[in-house]
CSV table of C-alpha atoms and ligand atoms in Angstrom, one decimal:
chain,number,residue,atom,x,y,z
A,7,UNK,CA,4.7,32.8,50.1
A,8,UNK,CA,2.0,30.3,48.5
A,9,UNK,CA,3.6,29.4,45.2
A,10,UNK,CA,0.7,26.6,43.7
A,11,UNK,CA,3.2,25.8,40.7
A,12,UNK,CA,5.5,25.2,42.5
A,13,UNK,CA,3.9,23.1,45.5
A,14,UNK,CA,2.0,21.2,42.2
A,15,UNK,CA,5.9,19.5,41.6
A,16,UNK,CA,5.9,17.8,44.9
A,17,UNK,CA,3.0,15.7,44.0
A,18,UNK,CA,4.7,13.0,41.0
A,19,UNK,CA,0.8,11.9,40.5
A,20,UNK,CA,-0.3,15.4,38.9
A,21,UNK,CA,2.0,14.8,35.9
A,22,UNK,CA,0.2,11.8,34.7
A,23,UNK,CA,-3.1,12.3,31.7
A,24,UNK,CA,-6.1,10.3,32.3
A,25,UNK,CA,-7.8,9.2,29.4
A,26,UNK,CA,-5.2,11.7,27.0
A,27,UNK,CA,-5.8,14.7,29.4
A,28,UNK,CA,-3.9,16.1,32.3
A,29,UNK,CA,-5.2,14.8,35.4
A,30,UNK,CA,-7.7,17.2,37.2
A,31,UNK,CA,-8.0,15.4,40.8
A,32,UNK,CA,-11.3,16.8,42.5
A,33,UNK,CA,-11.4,14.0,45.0
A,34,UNK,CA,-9.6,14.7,47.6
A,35,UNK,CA,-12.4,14.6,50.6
A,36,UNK,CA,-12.0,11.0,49.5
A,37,UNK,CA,-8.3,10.5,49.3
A,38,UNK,CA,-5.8,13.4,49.0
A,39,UNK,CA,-2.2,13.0,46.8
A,40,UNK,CA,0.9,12.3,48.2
A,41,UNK,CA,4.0,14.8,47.9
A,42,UNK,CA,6.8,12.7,46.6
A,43,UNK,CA,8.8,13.1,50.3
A,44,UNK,CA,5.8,11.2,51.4
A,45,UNK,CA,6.4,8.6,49.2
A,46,UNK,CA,10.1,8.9,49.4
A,47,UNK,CA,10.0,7.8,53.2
A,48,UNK,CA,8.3,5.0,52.3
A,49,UNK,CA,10.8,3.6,49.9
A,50,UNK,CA,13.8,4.7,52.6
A,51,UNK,CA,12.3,2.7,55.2
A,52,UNK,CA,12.0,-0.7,53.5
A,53,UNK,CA,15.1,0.1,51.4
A,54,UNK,CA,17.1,1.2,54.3
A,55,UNK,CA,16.1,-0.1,57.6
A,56,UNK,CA,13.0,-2.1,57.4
A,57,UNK,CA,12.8,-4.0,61.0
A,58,UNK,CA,10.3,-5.1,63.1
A,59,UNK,CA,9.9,-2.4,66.6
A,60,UNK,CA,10.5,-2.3,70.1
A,61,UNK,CA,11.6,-5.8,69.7
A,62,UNK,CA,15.0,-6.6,68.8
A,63,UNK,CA,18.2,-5.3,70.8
A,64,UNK,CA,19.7,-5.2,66.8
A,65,UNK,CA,20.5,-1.8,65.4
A,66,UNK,CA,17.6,-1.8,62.8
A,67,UNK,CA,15.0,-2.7,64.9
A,68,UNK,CA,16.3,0.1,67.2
A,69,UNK,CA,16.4,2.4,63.7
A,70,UNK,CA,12.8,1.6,62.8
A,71,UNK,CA,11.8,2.1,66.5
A,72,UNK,CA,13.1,5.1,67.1
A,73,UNK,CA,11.6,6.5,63.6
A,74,UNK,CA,8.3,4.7,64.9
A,75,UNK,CA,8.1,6.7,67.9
A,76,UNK,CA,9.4,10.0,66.6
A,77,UNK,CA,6.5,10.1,64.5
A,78,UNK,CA,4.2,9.5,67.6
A,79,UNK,CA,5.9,12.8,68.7
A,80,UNK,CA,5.6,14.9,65.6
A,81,UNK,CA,1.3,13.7,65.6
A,82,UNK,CA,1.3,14.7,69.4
A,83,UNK,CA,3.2,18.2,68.6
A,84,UNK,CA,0.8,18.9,65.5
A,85,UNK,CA,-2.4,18.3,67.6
A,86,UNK,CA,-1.0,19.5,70.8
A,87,UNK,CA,-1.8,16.9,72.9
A,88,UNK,CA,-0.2,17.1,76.3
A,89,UNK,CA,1.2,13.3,76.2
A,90,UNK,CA,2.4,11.3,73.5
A,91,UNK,CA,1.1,8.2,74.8
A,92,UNK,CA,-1.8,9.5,74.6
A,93,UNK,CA,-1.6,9.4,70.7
A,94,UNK,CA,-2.9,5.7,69.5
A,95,UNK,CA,-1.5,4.9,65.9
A,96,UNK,CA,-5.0,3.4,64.1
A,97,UNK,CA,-5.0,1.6,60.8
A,98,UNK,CA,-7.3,4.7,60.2
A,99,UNK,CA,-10.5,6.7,61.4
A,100,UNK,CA,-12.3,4.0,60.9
A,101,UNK,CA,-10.4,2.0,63.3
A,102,UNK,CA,-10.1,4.5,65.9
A,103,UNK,CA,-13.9,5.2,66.1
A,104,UNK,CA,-14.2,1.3,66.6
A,105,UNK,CA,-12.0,0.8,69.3
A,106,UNK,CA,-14.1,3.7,71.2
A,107,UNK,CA,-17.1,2.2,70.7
A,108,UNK,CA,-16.2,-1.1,71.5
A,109,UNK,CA,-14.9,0.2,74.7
A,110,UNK,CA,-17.3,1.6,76.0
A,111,UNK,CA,-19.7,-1.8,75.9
A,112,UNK,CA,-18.5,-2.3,79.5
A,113,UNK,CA,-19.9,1.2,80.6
A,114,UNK,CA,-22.9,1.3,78.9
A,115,UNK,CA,-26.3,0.1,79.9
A,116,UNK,CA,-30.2,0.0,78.9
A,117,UNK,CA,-31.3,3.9,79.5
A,118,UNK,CA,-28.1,5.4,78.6
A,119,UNK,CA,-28.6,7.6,75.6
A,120,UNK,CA,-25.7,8.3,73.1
A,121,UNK,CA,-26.2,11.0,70.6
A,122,UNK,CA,-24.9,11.2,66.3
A,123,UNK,CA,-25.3,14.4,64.2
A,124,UNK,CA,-27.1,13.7,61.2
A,125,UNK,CA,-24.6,15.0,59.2
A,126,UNK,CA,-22.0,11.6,59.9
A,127,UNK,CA,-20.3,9.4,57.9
A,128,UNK,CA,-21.4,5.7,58.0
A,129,UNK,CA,-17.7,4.9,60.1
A,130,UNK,CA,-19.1,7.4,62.3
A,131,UNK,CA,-22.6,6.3,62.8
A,132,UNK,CA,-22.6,2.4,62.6
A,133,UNK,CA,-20.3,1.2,65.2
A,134,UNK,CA,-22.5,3.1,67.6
A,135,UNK,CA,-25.5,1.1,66.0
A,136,UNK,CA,-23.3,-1.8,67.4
A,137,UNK,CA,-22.4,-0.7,70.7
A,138,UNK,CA,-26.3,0.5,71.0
A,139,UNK,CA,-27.1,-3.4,70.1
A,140,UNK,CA,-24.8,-4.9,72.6
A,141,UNK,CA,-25.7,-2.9,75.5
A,142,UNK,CA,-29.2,-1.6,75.4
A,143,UNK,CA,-28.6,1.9,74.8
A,144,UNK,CA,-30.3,4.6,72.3
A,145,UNK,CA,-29.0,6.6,69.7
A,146,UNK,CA,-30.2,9.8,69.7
A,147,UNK,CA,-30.0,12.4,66.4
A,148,UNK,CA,-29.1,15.8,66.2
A,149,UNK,CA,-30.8,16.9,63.2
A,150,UNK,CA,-29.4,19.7,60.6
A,151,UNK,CA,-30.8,22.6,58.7
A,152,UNK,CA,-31.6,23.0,55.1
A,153,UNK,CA,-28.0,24.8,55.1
A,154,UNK,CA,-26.8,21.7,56.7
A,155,UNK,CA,-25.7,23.1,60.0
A,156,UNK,CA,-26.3,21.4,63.0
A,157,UNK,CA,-29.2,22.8,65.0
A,158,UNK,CA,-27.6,23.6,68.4
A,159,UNK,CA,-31.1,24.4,69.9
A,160,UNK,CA,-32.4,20.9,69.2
A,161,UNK,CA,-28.8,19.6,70.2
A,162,UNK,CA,-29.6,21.0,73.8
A,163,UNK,CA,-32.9,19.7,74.2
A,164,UNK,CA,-31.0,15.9,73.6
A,165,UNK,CA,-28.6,16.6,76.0
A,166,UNK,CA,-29.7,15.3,79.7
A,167,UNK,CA,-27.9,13.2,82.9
A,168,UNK,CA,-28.8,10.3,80.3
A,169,UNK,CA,-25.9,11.3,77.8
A,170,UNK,CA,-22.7,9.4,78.1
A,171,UNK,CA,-21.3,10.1,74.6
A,172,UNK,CA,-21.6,11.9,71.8
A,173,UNK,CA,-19.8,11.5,68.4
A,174,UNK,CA,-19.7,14.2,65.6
A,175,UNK,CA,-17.9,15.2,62.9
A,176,UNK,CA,-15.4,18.8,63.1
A,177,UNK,CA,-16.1,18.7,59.2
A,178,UNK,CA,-18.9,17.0,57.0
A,179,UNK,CA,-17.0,15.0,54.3
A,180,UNK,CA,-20.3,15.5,51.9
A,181,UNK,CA,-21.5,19.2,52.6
A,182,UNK,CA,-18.1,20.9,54.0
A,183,UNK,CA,-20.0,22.0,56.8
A,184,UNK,CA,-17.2,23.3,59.6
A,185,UNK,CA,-19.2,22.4,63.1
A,186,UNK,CA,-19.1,24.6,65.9
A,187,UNK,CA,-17.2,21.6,68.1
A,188,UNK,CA,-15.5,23.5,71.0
A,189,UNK,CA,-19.1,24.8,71.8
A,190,UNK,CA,-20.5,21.7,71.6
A,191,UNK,CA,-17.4,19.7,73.5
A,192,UNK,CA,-18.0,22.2,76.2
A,193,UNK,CA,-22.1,21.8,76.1
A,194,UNK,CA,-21.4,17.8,76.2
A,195,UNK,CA,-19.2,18.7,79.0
A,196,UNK,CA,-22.1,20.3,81.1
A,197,UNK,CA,-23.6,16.9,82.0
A,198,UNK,CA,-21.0,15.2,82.2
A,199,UNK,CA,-21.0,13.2,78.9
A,200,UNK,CA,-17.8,12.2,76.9
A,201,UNK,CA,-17.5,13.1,73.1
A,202,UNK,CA,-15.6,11.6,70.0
A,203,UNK,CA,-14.9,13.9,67.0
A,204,UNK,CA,-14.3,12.6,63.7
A,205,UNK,CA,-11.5,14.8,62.1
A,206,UNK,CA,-11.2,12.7,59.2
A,207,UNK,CA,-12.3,15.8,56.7
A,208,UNK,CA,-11.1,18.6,58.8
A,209,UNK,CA,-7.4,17.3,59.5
A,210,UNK,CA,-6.5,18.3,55.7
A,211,UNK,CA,-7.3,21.6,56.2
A,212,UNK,CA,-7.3,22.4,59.9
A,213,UNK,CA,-4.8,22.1,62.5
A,214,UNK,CA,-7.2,21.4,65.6
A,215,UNK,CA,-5.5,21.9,68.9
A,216,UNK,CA,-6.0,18.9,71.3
A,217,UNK,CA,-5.7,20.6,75.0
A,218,UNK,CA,-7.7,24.0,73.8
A,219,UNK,CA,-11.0,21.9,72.5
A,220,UNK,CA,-10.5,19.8,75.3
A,221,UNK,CA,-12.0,17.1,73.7
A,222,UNK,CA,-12.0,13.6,74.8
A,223,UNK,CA,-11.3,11.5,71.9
A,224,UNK,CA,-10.3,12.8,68.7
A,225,UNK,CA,-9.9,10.2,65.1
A,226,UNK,CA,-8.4,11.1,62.1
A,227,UNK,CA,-6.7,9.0,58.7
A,228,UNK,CA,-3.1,9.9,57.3
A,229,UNK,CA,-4.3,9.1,53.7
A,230,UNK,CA,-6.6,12.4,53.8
A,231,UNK,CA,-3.9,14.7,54.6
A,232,UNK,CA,-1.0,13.7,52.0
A,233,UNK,CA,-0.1,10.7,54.2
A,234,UNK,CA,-0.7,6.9,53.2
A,235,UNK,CA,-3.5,4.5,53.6
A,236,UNK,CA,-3.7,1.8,56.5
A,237,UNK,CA,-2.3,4.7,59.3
A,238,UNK,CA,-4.4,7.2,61.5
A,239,UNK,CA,-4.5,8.5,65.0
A,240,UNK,CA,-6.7,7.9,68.0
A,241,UNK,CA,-6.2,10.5,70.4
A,242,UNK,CA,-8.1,9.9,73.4
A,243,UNK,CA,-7.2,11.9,77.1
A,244,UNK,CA,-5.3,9.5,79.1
A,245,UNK,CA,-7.4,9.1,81.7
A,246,UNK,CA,-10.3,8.2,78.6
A,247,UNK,CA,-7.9,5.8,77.9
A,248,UNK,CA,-6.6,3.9,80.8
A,249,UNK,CA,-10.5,3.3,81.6
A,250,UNK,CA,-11.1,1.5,78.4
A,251,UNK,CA,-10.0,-1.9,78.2
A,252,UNK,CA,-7.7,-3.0,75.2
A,253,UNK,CA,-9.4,-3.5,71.6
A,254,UNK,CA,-7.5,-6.4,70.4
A,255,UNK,CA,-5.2,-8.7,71.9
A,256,UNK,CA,-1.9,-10.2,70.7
A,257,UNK,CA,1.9,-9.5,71.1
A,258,UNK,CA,2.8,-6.1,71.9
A,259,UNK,CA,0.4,-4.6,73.7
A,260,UNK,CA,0.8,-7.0,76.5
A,261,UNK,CA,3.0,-6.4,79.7
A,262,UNK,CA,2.7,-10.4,81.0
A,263,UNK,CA,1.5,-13.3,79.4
A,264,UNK,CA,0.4,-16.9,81.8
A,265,UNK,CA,-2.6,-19.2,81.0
A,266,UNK,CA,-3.8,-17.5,84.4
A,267,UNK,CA,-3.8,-14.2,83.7
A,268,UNK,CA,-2.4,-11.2,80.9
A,269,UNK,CA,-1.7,-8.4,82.5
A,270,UNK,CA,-1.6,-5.1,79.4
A,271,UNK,CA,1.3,-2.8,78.1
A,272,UNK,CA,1.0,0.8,79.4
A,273,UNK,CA,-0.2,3.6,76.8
A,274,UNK,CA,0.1,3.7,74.3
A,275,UNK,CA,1.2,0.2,73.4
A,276,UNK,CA,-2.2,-1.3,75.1
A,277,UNK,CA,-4.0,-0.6,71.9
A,278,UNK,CA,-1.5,-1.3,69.3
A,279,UNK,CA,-1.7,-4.9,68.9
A,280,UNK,CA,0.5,-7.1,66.5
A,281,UNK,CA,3.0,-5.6,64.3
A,282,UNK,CA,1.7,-2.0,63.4
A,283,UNK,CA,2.6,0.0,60.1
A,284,UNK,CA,5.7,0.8,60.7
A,285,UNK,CA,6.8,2.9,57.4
A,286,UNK,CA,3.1,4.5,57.6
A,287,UNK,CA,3.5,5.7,60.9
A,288,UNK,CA,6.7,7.2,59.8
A,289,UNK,CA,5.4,8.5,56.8
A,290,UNK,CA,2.3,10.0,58.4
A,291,UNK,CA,4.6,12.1,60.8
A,292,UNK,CA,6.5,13.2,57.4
A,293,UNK,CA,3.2,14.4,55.8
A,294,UNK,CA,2.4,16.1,58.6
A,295,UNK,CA,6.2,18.1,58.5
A,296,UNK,CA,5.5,18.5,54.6
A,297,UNK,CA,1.7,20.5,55.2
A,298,UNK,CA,3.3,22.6,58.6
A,299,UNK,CA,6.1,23.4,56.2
A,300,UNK,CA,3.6,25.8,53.7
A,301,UNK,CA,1.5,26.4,56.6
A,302,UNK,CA,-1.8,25.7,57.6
A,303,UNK,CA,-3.0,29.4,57.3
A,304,UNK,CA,-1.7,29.5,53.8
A,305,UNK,CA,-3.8,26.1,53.0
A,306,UNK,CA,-7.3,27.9,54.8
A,307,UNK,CA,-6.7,30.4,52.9
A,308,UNK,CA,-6.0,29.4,49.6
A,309,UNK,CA,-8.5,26.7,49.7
A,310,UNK,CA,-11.3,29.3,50.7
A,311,UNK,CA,-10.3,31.3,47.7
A,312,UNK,CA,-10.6,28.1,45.5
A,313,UNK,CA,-13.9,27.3,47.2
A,314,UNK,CA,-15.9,31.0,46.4
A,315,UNK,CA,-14.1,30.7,42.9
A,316,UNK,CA,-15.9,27.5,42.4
A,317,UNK,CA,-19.4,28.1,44.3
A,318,UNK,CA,-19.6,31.2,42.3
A,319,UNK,CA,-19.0,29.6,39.0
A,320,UNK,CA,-21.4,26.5,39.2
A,321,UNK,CA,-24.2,28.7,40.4
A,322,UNK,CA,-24.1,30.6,37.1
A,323,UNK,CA,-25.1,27.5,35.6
A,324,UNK,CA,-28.8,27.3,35.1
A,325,UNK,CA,-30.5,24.0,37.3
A,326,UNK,CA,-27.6,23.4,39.4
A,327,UNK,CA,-28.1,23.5,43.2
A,328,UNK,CA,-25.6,23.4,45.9
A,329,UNK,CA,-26.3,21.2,48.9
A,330,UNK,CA,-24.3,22.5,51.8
A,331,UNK,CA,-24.1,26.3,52.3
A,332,UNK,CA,-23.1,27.0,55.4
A,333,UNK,CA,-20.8,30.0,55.5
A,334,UNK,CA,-18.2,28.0,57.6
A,335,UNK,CA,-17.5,25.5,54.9
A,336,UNK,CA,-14.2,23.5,54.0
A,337,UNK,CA,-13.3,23.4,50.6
A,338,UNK,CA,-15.7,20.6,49.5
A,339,UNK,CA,-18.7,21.5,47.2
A,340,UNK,CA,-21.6,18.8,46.3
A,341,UNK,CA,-24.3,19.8,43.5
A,342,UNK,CA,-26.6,18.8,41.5
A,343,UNK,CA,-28.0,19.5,38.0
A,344,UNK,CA,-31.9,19.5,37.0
A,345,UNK,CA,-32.9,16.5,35.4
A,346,UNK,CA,-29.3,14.7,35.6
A,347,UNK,CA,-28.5,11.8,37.7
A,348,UNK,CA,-24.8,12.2,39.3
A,349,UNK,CA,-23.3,9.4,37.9
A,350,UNK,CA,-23.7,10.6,34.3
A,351,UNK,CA,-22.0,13.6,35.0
A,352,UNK,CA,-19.0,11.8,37.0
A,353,UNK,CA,-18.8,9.2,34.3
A,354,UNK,CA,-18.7,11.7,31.4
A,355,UNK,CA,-16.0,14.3,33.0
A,356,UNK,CA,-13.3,11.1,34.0
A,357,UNK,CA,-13.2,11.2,30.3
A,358,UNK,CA,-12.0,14.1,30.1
A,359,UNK,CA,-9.6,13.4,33.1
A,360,UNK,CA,-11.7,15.1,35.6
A,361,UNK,CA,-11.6,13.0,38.9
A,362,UNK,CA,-14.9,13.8,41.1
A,363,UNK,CA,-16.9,11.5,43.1
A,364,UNK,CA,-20.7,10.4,42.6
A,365,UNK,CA,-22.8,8.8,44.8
A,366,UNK,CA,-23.7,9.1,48.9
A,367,UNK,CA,-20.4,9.7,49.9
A,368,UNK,CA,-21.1,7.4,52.7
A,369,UNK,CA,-23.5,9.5,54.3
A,370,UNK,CA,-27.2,8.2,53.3
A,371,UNK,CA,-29.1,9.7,56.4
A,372,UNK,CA,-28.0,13.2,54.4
A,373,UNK,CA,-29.6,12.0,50.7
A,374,UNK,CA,-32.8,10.9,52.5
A,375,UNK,CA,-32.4,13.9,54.1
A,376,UNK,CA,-32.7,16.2,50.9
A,377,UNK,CA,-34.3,13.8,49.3
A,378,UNK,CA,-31.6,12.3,46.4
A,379,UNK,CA,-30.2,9.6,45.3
A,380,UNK,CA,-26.7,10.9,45.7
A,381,UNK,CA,-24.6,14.3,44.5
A,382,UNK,CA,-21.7,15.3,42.1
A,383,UNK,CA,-18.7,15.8,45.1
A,384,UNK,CA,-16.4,18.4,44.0
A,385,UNK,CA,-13.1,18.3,46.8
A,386,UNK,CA,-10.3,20.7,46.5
A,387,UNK,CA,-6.9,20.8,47.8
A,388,UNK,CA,-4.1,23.4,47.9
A,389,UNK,CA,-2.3,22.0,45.2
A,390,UNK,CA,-5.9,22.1,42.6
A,391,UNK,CA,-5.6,25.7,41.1
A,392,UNK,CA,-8.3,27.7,39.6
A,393,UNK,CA,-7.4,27.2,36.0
A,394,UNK,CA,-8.3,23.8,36.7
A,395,UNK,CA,-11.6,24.8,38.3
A,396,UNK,CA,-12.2,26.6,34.8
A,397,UNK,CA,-11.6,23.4,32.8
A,398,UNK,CA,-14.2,21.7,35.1
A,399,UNK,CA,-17.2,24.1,35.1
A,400,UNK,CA,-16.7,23.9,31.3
A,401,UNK,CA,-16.8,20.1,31.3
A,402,UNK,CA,-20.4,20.1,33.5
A,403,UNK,CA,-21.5,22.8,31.1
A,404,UNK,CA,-20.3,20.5,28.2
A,405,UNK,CA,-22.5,17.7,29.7
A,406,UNK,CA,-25.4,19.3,30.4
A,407,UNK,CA,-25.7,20.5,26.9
A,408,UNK,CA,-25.3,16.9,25.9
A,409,UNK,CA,-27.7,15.6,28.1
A,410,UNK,CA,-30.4,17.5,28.5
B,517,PLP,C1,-13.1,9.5,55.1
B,517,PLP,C2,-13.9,9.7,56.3
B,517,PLP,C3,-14.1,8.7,57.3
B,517,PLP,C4,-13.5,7.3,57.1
B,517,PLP,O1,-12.2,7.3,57.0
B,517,PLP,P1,-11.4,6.0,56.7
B,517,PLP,O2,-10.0,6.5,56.4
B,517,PLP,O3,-12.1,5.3,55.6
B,517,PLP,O4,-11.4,5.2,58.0
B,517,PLP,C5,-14.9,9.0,58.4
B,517,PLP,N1,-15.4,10.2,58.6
B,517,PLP,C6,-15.3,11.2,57.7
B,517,PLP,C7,-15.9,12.5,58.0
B,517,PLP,C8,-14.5,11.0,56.5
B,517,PLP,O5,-14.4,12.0,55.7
């Protein structure tokens, strides 16, 4: 059973008072808290057998490899991939969506056409810019509704023989919008395109199955879903990947090195250059153990209950607007209030230990699109509880009062 209490003592970080109250951590499409396992691995590895991998024939190099590798395994289980090489360990999304991109330089020319959703993160929006800048090709939008869906009608008219890629996210880290993506995979599909999603926002609260979407490339970071920063996963379909030529070059992803020629490693070590991160690699697969372990149904549904809890309260209050109301949303709510700029109200609340985040979210092309300067970003996770929810709508209310 879902016990919140008692999942809430895993996370050392929810004990602490910000500014003399307990913390209330409302940020989590931005960075999620990490279970104290988690944080425990961590400390085992460099206490117990920090070494560099697939190096040395010595017994803790062979430790951290093996510990390296099982992780590999435990991300390629979670997402059902059918290969583990085909799992690339990233310093992050960020990463991931870079090495596509720059990849596909070499297979891209003036008339291709690539297409973005409007409803992107900049990570998942500029390095296309780049690629489109190097190579001649356009970028093409798919534009979204007042709701903030994606408009699948206009989607199809975009789609043509021209289409080599298209990149969108499975979740919207600003509006919570859940996207459609196996129907759009297979409509990309149709003409012969390849597509990226962006699983950065959905990862926490999803567990997307790799062979059934049938996706070609798929990103996501550790630190969103109780993992640490600097550590994500590229998957990408082996044959995806043994077309694109390596990202970076230095030790380890080699096979032979002359002043001649280099020949390249075999997947997945092609596109793991230098030394990796080796105790967030490890610590990613624990993360993922420590969220299959209450379940990923019991996290949906939880956070959905948090999420109408919340939507329903705000709305009560008079001036405050939702942007985002799709009815497949993730647990992530941005508002506004009448008359108030978004900072204020962030600024205010973090002094009463409220934790939200202000601002574009790093999605600009959606603020032009509604016309704002930015939103109040209100992220929930399955260890935020309602009472806390409470404490925050009474805190907006509070500054409202105050300010207008
Ligand atoms: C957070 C986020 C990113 C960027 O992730 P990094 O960990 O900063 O690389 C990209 N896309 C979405 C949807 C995100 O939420």
């Amino acid at each position: 059973m879902f016990n919140v209490e008692k999942i809430r003592k895993d996370f050392p970080i929810l004990n602490r008072k910000v500014n003399g109250k307990p913390l209330i951590y409302f940020d989590n499409a931005a960075t999620s808290q990490k279970p104290q396992v988690v944080i425990d691995s961590i400390v085992d590895y460099y206490s117990n057998y920090n070494a560099n991998i697939h190096r040395g024939v010595h017994t803790l190099s062979q430790e951290a490899t093996n510990a390296f590798e099982e992780a590999r395994v435990k991300i390629q289980k979670h997402f059902n991939a059918a290969k583990s090489h085909e799992i690339i360990l990233t310093s992050g999304t960020t990463h991931g969506i870079n090495l596509v991109a720059t990849g596909f330089s070499s297979f891209l020319k003036k008339g291709d056409e690539i297409i973005v959703s409007a409803l992107e993160h900049h990570s998942n929006i500029v390095p296309w810019q780049m690629l489109c800048e190097r190579t001649g090709a356009t970028l093409k939008v798919i534009p979204i509704s007042l709701k903030g869906e994606l408009i699948l009608e206009e989607f199809e008219e975009l789609l043509s023989s021209k289409t080599k890629l298209v990149f969108v996210n499975h979740v919207s880290n600003t509006l919570g919008t859940i996207n459609p993506i196996k129907k759009i995979i297979d409509k990309v599909h149709k003409v012969g395109a390849a597509i990226l999603i962006d699983g950065a926002q959905a990862t926490p609260h999803i567990k997307p199955d790799m062979q059934k979407l049938d996706c070609d490339f798929y990103v996501c970071s550790a630190h969103k879903l109780c993992g640490p920063t600097g550590i994500g996963m590229l998957y990408g379909k082996e044959k995806w990947l043994n077309k694109l030529p390596p990202y970076q070059g230095g030790g380890e992803m080699i096979r032979e090195v002359t002043f001649e020629k280099t020949t390249y490693a075999d997947l997945p070590y092609k596109f793991e250059a230098g030394t990796p991160n080796i105790s967030g690699g490890i610590a990613f697969g624990v993360a993922l153990d420590y969220l299959n372990n209450i379940g990923f149904d019991n996290i949906a549904n939880y956070e959905k209950e948090l999420l109408e809890y919340a939507t329903k309260k705000l709305l009560e209050i008079e001036g405050l607007k939702i942007y985002g109301t799709s009815k497949n949303k993730a647990s992530v709510i941005s508002f506004n209030i009448d008359g108030i700029h978004p900072y204020d109200i962030g600024a205010i609340i973090d002094k009463l230990g409220i934790a939200v985040r202000t601002g574009h979210h790093c999605t600009q092309p959606i603020m032009d699109f509604y016309k704002i300067p930015g939103t109040i970003r209100a992220s929930f996770s399955f260890y935020n509880t309602k009472k806390e929810i409470d404490l925050f709508i009474e805190a907006v209310i509070r500054v409202k009062n105050m300010l207008l």
